[in-house]
Coordinates of C-alpha atoms in Angstrom, one line a residue:
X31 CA 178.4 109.0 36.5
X32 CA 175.4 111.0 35.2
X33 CA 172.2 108.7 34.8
X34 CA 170.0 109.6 31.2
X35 CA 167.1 108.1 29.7
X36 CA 167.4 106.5 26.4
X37 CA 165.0 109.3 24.6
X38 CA 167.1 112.2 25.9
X39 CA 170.5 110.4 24.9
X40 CA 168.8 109.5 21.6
X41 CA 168.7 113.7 21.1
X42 CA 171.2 115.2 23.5
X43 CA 174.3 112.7 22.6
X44 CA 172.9 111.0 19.6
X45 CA 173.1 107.5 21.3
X46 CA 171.3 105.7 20.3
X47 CA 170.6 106.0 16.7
X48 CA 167.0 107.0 15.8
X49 CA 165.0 106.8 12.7
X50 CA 164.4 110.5 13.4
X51 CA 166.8 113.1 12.6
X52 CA 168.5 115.0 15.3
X53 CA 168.5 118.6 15.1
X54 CA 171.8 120.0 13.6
X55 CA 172.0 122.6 16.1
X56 CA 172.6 120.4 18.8
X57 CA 174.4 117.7 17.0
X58 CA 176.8 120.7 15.2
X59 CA 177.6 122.3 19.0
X60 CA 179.8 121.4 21.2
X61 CA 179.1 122.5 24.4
X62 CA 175.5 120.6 25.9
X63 CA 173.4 121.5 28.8
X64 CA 171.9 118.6 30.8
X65 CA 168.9 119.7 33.6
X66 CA 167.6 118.2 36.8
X67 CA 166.8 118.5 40.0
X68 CA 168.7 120.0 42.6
X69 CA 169.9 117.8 45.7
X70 CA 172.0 114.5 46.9
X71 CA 175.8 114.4 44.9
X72 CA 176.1 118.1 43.4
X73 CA 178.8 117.5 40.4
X74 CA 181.6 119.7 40.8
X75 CA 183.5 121.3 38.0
X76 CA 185.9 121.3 36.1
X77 CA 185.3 117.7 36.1
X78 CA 184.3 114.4 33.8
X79 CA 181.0 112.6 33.2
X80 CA 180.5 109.5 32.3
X81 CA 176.7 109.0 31.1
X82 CA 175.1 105.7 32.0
X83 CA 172.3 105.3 29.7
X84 CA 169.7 103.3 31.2
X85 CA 168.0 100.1 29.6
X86 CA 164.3 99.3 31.3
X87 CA 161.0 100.2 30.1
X88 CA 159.0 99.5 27.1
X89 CA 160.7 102.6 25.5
X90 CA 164.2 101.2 26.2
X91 CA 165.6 99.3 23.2
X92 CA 169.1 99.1 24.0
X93 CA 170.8 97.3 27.3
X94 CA 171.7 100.0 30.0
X95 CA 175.3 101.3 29.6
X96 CA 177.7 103.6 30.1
X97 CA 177.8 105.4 26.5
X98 CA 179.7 108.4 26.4
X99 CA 182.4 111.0 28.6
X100 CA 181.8 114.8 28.8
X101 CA 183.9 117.6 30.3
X102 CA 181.7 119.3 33.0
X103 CA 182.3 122.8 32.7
X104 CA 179.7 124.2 35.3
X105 CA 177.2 123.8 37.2
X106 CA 174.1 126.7 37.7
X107 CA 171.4 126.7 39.8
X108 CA 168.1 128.7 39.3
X109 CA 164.9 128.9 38.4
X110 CA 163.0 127.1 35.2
X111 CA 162.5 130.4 33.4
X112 CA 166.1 131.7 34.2
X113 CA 167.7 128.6 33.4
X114 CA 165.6 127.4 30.5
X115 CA 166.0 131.2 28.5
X116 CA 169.6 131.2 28.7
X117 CA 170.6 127.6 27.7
X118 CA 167.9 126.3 25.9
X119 CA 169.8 126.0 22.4
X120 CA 172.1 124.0 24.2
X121 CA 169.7 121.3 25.3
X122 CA 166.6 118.8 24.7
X123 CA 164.1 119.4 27.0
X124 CA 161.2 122.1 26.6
X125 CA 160.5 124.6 29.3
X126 CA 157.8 122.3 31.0
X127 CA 160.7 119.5 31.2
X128 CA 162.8 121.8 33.0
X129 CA 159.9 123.2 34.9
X130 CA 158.7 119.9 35.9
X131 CA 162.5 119.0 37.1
X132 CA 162.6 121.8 39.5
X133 CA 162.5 121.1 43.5
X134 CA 161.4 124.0 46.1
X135 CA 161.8 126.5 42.8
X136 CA 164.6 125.7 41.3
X137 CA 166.5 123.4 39.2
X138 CA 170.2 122.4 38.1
X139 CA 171.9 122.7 34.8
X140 CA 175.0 120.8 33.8
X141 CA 177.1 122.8 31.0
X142 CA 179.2 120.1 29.5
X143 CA 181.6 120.1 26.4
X144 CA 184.1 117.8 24.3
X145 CA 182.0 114.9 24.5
X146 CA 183.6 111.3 23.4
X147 CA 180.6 109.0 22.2
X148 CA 182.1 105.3 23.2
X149 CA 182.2 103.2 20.3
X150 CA 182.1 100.3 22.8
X151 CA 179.6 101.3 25.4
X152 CA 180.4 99.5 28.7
X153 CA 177.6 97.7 29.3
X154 CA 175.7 97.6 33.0
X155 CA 177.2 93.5 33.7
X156 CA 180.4 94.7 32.6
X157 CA 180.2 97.8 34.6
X158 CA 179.5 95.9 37.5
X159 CA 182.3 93.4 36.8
X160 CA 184.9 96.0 36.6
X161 CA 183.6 97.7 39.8
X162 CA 183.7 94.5 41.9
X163 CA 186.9 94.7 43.3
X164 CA 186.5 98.9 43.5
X165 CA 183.3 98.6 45.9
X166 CA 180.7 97.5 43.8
X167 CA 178.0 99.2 41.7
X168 CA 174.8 100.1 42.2
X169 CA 172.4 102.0 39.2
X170 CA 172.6 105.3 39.1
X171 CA 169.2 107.2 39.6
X172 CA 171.3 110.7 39.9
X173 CA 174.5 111.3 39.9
X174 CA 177.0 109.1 41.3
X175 CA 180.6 110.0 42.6
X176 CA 182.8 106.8 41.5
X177 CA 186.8 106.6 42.1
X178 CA 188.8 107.6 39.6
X179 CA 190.0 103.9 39.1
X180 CA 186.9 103.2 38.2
X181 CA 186.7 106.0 35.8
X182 CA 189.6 105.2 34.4
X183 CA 188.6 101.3 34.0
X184 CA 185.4 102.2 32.4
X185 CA 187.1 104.4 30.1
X186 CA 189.5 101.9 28.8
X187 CA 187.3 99.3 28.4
X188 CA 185.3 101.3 26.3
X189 CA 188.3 102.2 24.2
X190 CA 188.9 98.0 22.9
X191 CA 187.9 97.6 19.7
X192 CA 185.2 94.1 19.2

């Protein structure tokens, strides 16, 4: 479970719904790049994201939940410049984003394709319903390895129609 704020979902995944337009480019691809800093749980790939939208802050209109599932298709480590020039169609944030991401020099990107957009996102007291009898659930403020029970709990609630 990958944690993302609601003004880089708004661009990256197009959830939630702005007033401003996204840019075609990135809502026309399908593979996505997703930066930040290197360290704690490294995702592995091949592998599957969920993307827990978070819900705080003045700048947070909509309740935190999980919103969507990606394929992760790799993971690179390097610096700003190097990552930044060689994925930056594929992403949202600006070379002083990335920059600013970076620990001891260098920073991580997640390459991600066939993203599902949930057309019932699982919101964060449902979430930590379903993850009661699973071990709990705490927010995720990076990455966050969950069972693949879980996963597959999250996934299919998000998959009932209301």
């Amino acid at each position: 479970m990958v944690p993302i704020q609601q003004v880089f979902s708004a661009d990256l995944l197009g959830v939630p719904q702005t007033m401003l337009p996204r840019q075609d480019a990135l809502g026309l691809s399908r593979e996505h790049v997703y930066y930040r800093s290197p360290g704690g749980i490294t995702p592995q790939a091949p592998g599957r994201l969920l993307w827990y939208m978070s819900g705080t802050g003045r700048d947070a209109p909509h309740a935190a939940a999980v919103i969507a599932s990606s394929q992760l298709d790799a993971v690179v480590i390097g610096t700003p410049a190097e990552l930044h020039s060689r994925f930056r169609h594929l992403g949202v944030w600006d070379y002083k984003q990335v920059e600013q991401a970076a620990r001891n020099g260098l920073v991580q990107a997640l390459l991600f394709t066939n993203t599902e957009i949930f057309h019932t996102p699982v919101r964060r007291s449902r979430l930590r319903q379903l993850a009661e009898p699973r071990g709990g659930f705490r927010i995720p403020y990076q990455p966050l390895r969950i069972s693949n029970e879980l996963f597959a709990a999250i996934y299919q609630e998000s998959q009932a129609t209301s």
